[in-house]
mmCIF file of C-alpha atoms and ligand atoms in Angstrom:
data_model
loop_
_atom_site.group_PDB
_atom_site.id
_atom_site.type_symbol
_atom_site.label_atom_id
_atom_site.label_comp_id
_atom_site.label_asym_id
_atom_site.label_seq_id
_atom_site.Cartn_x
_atom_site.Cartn_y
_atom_site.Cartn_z
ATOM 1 C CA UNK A 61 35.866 -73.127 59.966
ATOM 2 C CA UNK A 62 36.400 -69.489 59.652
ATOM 3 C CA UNK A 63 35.691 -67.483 62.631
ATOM 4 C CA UNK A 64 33.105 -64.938 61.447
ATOM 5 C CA UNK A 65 29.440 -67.248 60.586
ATOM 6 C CA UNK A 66 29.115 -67.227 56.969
ATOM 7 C CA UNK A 67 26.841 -64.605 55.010
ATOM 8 C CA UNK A 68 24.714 -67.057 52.998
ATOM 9 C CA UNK A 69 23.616 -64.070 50.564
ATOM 10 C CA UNK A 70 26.939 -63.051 50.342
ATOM 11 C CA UNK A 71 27.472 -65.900 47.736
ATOM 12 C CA UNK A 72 26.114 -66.354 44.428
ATOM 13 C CA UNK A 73 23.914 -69.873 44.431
ATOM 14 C CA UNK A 74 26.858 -71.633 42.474
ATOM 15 C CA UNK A 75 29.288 -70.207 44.869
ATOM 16 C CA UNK A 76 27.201 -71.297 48.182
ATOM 17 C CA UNK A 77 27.879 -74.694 47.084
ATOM 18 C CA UNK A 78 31.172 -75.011 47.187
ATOM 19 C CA UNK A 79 31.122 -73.091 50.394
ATOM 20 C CA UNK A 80 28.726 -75.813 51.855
ATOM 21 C CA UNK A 81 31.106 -78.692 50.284
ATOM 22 C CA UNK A 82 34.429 -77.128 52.244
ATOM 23 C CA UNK A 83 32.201 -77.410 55.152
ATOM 24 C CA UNK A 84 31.815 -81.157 54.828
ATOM 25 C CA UNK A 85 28.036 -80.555 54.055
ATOM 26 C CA UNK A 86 26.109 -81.916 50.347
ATOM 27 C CA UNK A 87 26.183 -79.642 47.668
ATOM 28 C CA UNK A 88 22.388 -79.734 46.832
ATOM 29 C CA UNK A 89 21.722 -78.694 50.460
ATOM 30 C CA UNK A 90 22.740 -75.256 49.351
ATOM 31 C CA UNK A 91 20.414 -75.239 46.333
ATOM 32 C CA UNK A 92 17.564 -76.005 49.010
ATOM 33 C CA UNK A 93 18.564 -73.294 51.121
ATOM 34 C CA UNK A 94 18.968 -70.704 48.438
ATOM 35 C CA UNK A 95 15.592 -71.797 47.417
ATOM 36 C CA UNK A 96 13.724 -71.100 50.688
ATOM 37 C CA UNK A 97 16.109 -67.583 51.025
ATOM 38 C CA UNK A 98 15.217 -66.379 47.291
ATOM 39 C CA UNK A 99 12.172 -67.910 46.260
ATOM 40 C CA UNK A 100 9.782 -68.097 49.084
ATOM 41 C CA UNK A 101 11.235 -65.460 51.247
ATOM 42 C CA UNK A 102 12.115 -67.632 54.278
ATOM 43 C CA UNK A 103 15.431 -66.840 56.561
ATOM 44 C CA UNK A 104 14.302 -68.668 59.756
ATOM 45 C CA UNK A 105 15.954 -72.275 59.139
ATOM 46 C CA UNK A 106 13.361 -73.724 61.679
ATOM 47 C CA UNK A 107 10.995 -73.208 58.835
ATOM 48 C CA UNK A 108 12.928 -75.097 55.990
ATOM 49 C CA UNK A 109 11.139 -77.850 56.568
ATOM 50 C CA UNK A 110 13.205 -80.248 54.241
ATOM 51 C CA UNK A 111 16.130 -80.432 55.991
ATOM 52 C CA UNK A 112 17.668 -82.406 58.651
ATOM 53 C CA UNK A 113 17.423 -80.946 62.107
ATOM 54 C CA UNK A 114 20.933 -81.161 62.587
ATOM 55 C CA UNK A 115 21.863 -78.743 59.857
ATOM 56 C CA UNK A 116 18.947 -76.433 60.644
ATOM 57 C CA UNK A 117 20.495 -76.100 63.878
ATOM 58 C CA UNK A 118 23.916 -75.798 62.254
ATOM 59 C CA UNK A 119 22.189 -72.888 59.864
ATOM 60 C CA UNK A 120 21.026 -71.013 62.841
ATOM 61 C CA UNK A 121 24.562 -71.117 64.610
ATOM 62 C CA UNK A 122 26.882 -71.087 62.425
ATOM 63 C CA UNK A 123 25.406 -68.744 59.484
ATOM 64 C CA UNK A 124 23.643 -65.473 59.307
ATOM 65 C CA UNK A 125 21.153 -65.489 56.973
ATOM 66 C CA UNK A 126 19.816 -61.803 57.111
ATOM 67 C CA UNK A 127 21.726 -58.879 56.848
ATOM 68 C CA UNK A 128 19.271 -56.162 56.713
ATOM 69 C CA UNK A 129 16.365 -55.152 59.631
ATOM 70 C CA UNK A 130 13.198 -52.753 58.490
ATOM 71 C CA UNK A 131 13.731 -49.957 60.933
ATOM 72 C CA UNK A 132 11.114 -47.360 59.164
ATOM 73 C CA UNK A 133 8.745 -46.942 56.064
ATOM 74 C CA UNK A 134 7.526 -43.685 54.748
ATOM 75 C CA UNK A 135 5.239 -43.952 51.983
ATOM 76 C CA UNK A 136 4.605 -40.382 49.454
ATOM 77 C CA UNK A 137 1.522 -38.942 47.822
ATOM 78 C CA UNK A 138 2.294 -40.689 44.597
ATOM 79 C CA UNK A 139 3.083 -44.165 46.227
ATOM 80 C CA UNK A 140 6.825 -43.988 46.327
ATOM 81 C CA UNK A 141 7.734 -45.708 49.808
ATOM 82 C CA UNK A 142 11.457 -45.284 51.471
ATOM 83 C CA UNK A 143 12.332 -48.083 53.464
ATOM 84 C CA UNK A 144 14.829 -47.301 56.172
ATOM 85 C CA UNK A 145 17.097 -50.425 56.622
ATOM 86 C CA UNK A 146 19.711 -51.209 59.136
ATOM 87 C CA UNK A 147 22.997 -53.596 59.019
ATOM 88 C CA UNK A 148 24.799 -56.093 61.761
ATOM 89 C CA UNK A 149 26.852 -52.810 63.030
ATOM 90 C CA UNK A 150 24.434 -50.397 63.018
ATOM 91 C CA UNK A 151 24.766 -48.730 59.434
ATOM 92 C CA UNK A 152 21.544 -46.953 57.944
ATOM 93 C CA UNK A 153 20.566 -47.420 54.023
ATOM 94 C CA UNK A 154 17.970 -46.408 52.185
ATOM 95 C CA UNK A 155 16.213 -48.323 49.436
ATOM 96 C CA UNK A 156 13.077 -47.366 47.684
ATOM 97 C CA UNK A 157 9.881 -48.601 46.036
ATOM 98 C CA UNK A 158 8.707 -47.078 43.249
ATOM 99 C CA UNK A 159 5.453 -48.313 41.698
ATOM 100 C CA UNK A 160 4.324 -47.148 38.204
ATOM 101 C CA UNK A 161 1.130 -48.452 36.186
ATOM 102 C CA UNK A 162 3.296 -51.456 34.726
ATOM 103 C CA UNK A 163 6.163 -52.091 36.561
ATOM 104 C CA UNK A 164 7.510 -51.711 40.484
ATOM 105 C CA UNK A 165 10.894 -50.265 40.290
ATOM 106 C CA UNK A 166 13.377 -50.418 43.398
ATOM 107 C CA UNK A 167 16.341 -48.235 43.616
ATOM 108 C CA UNK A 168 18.891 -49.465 45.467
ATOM 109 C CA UNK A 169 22.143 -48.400 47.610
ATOM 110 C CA UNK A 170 25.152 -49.615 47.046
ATOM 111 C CA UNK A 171 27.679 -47.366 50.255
ATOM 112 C CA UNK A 172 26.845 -46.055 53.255
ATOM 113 C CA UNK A 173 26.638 -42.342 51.941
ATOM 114 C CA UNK A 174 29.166 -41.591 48.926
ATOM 115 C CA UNK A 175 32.582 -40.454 48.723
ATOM 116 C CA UNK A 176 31.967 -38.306 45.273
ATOM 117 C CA UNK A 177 30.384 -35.754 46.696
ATOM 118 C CA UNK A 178 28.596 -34.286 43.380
ATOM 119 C CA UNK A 179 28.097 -30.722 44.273
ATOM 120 C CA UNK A 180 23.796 -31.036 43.791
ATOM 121 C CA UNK A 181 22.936 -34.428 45.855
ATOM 122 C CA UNK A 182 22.432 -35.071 48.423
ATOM 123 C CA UNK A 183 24.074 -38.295 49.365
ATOM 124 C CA UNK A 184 27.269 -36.879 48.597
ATOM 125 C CA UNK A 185 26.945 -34.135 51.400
ATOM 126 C CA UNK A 186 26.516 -36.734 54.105
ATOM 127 C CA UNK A 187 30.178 -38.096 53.219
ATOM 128 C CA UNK A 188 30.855 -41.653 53.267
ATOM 129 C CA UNK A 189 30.651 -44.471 55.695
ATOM 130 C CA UNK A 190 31.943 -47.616 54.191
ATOM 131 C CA UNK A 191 30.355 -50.315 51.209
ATOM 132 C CA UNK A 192 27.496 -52.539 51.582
ATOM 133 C CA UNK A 193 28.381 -56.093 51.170
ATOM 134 C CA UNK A 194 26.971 -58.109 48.984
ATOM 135 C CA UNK A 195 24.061 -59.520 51.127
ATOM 136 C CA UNK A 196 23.054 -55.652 52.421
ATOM 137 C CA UNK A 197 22.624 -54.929 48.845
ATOM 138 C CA UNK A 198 20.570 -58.222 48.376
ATOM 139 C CA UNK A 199 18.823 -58.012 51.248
ATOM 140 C CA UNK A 200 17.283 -54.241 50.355
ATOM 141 C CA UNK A 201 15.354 -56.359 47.286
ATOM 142 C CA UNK A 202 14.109 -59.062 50.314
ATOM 143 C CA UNK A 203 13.162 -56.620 52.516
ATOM 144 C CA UNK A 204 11.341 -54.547 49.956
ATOM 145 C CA UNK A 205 9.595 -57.556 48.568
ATOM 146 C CA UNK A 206 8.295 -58.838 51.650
ATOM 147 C CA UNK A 207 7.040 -54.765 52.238
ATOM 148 C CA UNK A 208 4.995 -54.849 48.735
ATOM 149 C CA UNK A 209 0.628 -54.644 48.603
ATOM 150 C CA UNK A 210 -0.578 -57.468 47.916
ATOM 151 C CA UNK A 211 -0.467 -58.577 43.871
ATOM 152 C CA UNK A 212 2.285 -56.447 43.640
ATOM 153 C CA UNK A 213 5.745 -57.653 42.682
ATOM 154 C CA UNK A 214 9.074 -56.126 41.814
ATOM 155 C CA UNK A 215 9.946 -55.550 37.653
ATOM 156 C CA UNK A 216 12.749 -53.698 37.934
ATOM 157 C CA UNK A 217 15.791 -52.972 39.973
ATOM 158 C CA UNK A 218 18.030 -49.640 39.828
ATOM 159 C CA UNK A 219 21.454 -49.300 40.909
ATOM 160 C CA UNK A 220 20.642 -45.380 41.698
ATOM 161 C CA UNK A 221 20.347 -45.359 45.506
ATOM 162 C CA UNK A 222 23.043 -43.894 47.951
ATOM 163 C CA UNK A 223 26.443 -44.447 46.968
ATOM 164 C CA UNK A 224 28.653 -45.138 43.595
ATOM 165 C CA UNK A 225 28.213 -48.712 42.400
ATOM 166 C CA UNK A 226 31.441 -48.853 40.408
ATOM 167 C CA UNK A 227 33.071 -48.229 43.473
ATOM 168 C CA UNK A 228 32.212 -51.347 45.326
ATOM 169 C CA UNK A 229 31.975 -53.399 42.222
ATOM 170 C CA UNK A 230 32.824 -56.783 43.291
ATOM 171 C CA UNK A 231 29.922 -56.716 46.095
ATOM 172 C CA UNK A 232 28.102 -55.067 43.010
ATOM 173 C CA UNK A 233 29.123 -57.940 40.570
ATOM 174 C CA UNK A 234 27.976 -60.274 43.290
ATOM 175 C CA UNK A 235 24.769 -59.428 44.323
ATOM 176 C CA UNK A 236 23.495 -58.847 40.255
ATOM 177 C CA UNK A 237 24.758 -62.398 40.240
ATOM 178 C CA UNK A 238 21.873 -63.532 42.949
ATOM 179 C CA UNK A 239 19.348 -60.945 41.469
ATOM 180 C CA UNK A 240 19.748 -62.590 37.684
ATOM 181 C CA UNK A 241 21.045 -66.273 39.221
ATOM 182 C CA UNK A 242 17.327 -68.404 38.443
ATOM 183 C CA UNK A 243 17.808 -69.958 41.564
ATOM 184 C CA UNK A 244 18.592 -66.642 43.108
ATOM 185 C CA UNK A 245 16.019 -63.916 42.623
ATOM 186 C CA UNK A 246 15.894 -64.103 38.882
ATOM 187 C CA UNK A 247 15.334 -61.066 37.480
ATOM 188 C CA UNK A 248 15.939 -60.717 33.303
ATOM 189 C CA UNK A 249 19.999 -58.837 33.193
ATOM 190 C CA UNK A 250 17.721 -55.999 31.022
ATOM 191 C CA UNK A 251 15.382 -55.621 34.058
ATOM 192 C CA UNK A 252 18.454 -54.343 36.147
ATOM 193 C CA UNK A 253 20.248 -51.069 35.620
ATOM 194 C CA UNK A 254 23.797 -49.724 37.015
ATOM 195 C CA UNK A 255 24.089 -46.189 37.340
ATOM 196 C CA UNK A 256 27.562 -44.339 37.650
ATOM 197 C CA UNK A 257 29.204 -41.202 37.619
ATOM 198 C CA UNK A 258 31.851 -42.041 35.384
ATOM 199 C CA UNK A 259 34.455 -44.383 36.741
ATOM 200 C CA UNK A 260 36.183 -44.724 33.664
ATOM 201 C CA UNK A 261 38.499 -47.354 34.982
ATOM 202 C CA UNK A 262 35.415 -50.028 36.147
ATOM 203 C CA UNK A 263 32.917 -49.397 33.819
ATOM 204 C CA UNK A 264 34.567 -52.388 30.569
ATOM 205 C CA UNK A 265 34.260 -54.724 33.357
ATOM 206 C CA UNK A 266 30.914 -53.876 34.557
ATOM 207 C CA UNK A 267 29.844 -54.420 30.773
ATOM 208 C CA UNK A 268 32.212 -57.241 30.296
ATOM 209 C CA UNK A 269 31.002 -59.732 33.402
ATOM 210 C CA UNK A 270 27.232 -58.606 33.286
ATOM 211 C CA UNK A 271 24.438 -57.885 30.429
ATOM 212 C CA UNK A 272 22.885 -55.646 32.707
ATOM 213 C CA UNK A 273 21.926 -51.898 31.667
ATOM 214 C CA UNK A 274 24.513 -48.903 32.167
ATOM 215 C CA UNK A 275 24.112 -45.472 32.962
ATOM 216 C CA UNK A 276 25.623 -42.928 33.648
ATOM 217 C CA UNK A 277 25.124 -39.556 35.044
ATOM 218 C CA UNK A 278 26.468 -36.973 32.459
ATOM 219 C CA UNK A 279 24.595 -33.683 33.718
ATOM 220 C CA UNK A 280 26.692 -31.270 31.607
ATOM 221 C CA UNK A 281 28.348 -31.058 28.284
ATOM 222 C CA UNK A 282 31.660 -29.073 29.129
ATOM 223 C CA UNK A 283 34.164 -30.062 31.814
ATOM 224 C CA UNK A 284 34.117 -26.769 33.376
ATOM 225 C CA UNK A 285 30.493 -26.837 34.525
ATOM 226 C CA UNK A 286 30.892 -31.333 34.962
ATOM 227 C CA UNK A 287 33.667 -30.263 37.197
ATOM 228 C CA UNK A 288 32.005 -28.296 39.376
ATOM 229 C CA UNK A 289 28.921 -30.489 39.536
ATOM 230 C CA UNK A 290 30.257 -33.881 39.438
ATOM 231 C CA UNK A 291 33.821 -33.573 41.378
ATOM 232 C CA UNK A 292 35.313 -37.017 39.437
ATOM 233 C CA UNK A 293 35.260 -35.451 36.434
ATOM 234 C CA UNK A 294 38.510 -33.628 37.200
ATOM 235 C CA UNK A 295 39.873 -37.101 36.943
ATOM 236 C CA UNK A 296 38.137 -38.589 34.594
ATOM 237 C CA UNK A 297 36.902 -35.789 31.637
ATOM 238 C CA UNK A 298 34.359 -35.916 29.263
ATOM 239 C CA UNK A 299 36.061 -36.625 26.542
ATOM 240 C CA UNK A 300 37.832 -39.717 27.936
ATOM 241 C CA UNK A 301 34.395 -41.237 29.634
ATOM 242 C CA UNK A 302 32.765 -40.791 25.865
ATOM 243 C CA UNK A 303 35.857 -42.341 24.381
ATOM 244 C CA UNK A 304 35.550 -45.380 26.872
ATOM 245 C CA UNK A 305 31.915 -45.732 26.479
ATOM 246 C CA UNK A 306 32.048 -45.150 22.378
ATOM 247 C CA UNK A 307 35.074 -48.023 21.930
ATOM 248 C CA UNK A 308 33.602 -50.746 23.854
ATOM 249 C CA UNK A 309 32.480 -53.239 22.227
ATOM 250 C CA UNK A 310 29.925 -53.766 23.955
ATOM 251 C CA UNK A 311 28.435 -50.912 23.839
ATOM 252 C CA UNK A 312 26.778 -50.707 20.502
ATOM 253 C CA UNK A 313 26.338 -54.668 19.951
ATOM 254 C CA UNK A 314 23.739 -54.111 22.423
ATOM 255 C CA UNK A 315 21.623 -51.919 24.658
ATOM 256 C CA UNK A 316 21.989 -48.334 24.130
ATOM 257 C CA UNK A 317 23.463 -46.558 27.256
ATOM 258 C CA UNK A 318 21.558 -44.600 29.377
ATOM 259 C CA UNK A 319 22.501 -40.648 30.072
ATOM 260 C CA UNK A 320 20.712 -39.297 33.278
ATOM 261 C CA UNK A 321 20.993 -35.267 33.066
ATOM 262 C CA UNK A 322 19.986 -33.079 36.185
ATOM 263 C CA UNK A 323 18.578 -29.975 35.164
ATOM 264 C CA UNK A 324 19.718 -27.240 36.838
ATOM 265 C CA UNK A 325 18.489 -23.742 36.563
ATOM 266 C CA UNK A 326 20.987 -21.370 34.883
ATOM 267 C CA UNK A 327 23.691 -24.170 35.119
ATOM 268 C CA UNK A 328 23.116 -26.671 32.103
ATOM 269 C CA UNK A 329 19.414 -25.617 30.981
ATOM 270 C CA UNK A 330 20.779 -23.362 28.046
ATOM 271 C CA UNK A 331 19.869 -24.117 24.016
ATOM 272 C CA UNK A 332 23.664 -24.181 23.901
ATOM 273 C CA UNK A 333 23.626 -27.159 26.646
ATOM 274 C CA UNK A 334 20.834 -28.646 24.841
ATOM 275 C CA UNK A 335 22.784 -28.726 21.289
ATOM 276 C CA UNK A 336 26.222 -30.132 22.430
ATOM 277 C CA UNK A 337 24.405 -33.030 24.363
ATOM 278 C CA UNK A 338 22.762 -33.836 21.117
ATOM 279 C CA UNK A 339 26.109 -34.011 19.285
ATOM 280 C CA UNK A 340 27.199 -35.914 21.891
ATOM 281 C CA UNK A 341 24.472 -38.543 22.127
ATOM 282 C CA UNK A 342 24.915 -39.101 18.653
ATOM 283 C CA UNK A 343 28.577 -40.286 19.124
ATOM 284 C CA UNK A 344 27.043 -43.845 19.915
ATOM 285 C CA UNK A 345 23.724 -46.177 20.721
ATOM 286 C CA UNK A 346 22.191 -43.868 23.742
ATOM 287 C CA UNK A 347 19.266 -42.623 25.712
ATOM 288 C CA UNK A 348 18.737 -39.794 27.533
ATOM 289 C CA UNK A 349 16.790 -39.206 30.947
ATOM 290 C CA UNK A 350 16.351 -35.753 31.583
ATOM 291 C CA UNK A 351 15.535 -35.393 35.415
ATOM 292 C CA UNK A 352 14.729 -31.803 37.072
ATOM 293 C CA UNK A 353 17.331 -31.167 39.932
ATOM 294 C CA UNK A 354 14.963 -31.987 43.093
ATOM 295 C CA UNK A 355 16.116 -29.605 45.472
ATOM 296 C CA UNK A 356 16.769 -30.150 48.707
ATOM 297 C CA UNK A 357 18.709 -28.173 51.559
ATOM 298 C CA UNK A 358 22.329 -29.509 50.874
ATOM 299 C CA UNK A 359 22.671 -27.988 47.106
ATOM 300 C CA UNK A 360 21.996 -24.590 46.065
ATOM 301 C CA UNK A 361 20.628 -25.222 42.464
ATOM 302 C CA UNK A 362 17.160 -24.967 41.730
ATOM 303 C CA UNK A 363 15.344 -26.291 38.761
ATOM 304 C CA UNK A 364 14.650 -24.641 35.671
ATOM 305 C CA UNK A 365 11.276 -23.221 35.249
ATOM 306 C CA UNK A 366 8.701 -25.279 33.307
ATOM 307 C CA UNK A 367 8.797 -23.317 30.128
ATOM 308 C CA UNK A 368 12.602 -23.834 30.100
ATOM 309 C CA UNK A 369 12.431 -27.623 30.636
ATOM 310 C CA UNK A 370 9.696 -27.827 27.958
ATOM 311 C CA UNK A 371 12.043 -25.779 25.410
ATOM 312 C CA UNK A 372 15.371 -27.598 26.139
ATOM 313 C CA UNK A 373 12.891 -30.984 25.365
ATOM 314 C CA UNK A 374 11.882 -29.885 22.407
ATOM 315 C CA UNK A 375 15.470 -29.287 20.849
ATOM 316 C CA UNK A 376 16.345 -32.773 21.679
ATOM 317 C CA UNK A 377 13.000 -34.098 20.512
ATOM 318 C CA UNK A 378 13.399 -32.101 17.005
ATOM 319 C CA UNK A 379 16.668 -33.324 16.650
ATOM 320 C CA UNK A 380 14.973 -36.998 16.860
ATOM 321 C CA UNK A 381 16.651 -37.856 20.793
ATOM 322 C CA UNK A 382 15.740 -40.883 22.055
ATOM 323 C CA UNK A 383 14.690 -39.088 25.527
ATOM 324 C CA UNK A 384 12.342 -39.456 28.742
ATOM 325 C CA UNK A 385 11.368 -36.870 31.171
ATOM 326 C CA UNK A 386 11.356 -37.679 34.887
ATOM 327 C CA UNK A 387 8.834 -37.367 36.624
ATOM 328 C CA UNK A 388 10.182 -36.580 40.457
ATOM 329 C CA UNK A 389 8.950 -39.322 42.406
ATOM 330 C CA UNK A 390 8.662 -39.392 46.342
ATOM 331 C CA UNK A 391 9.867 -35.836 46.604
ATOM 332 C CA UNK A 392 7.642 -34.929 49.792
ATOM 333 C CA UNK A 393 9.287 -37.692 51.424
ATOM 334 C CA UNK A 394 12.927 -36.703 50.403
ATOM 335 C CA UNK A 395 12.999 -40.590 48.293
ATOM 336 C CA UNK A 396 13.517 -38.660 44.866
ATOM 337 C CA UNK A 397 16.986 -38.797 42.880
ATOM 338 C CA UNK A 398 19.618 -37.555 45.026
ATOM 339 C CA UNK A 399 17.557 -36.565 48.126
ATOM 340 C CA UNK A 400 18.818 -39.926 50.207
ATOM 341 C CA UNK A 401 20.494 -38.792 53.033
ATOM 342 C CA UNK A 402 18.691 -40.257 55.711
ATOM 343 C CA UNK A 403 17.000 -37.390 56.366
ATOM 344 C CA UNK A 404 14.245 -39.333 58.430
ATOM 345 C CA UNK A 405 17.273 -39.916 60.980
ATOM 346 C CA UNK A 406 18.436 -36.687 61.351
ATOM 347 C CA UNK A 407 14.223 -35.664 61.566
ATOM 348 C CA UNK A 408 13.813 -38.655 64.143
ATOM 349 C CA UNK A 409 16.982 -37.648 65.553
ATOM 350 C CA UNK A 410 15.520 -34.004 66.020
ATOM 351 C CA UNK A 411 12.717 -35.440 67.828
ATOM 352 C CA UNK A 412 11.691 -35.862 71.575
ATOM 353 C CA UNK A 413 10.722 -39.604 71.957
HETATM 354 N N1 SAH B 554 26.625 -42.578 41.989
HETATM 355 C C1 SAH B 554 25.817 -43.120 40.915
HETATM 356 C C2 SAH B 554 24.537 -43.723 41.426
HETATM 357 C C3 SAH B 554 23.559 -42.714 42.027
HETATM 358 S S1 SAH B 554 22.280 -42.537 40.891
HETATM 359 C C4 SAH B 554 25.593 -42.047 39.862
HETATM 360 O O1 SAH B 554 25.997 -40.907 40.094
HETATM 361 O O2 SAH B 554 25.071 -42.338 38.793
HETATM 362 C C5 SAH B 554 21.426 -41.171 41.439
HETATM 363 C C6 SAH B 554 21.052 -40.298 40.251
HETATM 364 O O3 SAH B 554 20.349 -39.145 40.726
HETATM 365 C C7 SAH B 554 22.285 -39.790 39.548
HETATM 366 O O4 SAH B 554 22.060 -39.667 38.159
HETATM 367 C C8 SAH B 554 22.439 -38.443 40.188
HETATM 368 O O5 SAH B 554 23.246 -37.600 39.444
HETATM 369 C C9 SAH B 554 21.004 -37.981 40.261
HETATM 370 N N2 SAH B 554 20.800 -36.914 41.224
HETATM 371 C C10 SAH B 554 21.554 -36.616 42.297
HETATM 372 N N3 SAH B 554 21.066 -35.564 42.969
HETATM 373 C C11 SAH B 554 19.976 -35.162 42.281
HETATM 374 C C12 SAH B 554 19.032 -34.118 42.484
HETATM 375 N N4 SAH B 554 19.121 -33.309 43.527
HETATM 376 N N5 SAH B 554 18.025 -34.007 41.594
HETATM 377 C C13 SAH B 554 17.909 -34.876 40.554
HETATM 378 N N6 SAH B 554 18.772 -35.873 40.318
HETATM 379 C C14 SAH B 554 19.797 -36.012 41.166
#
């Protein structure tokens, strides 16, 4: 026995059952567990009401089987809701809801604040802590599915929350292995997108081990500006992400990749910006998600002004670019792209009891 009590949502269905069979315990019993974790939402082992008592009572001693506490909710105008979560030692993450006409999108984190420290988010100004494991990551889509109305249910998951995903990418692997695992949590691989900044190095395996979408967050088409906005860069240029994404294989036998762009006033918004990131989403099978920078106190770049965003559109739209307009979501409640940095802490914080 190892001394720390086993994670169960640390481990992939198929991998919970060997765990279980080095403990001397039936293989299946794993499957039933999994079953009353993932399907119907159940964590107390008291409640799994087809198994023994003995291993109930082993379940409850010996294994943790939640990783993640509700500490907070905050729900916006438009229905976005920021759930405040918080781990075994104490660590705060944010995950949040966001429900359209069609589909219920969460957005999840991956660290404990982010070590890239992009010059406009957020996240990045709070530094970093350390990376979720793979149950805190899990346990953001539990907690937010037990949270939902009524008749709603969760579509879609994003890999867009606090923290680069690349850069915890076996806890990463892992958890999109319970989220797509049909005795896990089952989502459809296309119903689950990674985002990254460009880690050149992780991104083949990312596409090699999972069929799940990729994006990535370009937000400029020269490396002096990417430089200054996206600090990795300097590492890892432009030209060399492209390359990487452009060669893969498997990028271009399937789903197109997804560019997320930031605009920023008087950084990127130009007709000059607007022409090169056309050539360059022509190099191979892409998308583009424009997103206006949300401000927020940490960055000093504003957005463009709605004229400007509605001109730089149209270029890409007359030169036939596959590409969606954000609409900010959760932006009075700081839950928009790149405003997570537990802000409702440092405002709780601020306040007398
Ligand atoms: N580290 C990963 C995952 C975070 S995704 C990545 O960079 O892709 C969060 C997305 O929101 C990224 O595309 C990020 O660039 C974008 N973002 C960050 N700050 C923003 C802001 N203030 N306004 C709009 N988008 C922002």
């Amino acid at each position: 026995m190892s001394d720390r009590p086993l994670e169960i949502k640390d481990f992939a269905p198929r991998e919970l059952r060997e765990r279980f069979a080095e403990l001397g315990l039936p293989r299946y019993r794993a499957d039933q567990v999994a079953t009353w974790v993932y399907r119907h939402g159940i964590e107390d082992p008291e409640r799994m009401s087809d198994l023994p008592a003995t291993l109930r009572a082993r379940l409850g001693r010996d294994f943790r089987l939640r990783a993640l506490e509700m500490v907070a909710s905050r729900r916006a105008g438009d229905g976005t809701e920021l759930l405040l979560l918080r781990a075994g030692d104490g660590a705060l993450v944010e995950t949040v809801v966001i429900p359209e006409e069609r589909r219920t999108t969460l957005c999840v984190s991956t660290q404990v604040g982010c070590p890239l420290r992009c010059s406009f988010c957020a996240t990045g100004a709070l530094g970093f802590t350390r990376n979720l494991r793979t149950a805190e990551i899990v346990d953001q889509v539990l907690r937010a599915r037990e949270n939902l109305p009524e008749g709603r249910t969760l579509t879609n998951v994003v890999f867009m929350g606090m923290g680069e995903p690349l850069l915890n990418l076996p806890a990463v692997l892992e958890a999109i292995r319970i989220l797509t695992d049909p005795r896990g949590l089952a989502f459809a691989p296309r119903r689950i997108t990674v985002s990254t900044a460009g880690v050149v190095p992780r991104i083949g395996e990312l596409l090699e081990r999972t069929r799940v979408n990729l994006a990535v967050s370009l937000h400029a088409t020269r490396d002096e500006v990417r430089d200054e906005l996206v600090p990795l860069n300097r590492r890892f240029p432009l030209e060399v992400l492209l390359r990487t994404l452009e060669e893969h294989p498997e990028v271009g036998r399937r789903r197109p990749v997804f560019f997320e762009y930031t605009l920023m006033r008087g950084i990127n918004d130009s007709d000059a910006d607007a022409g090169r990131l056309v050539r360059i989403l022509r190099r191979l099978p892409s998308k583009l998600n424009l997103i206006p920078m949300n401000p927020h106190p940490d960055a000093p770049y504003r957005p463009p002004e709605p004229e400007r965003v509605e001109a730089f559109l149209a270029r890409l739209a007359e030169a036939r670019v596959t590409v969606t307009l954000r609409r900010p979501r959760g932006v009075d409640i700081d839950a928009a792209c790149g405003q997570l940095a537990l802000r409702s802490v440092r405002r709780r914080a601020a306040m007398p009891a």
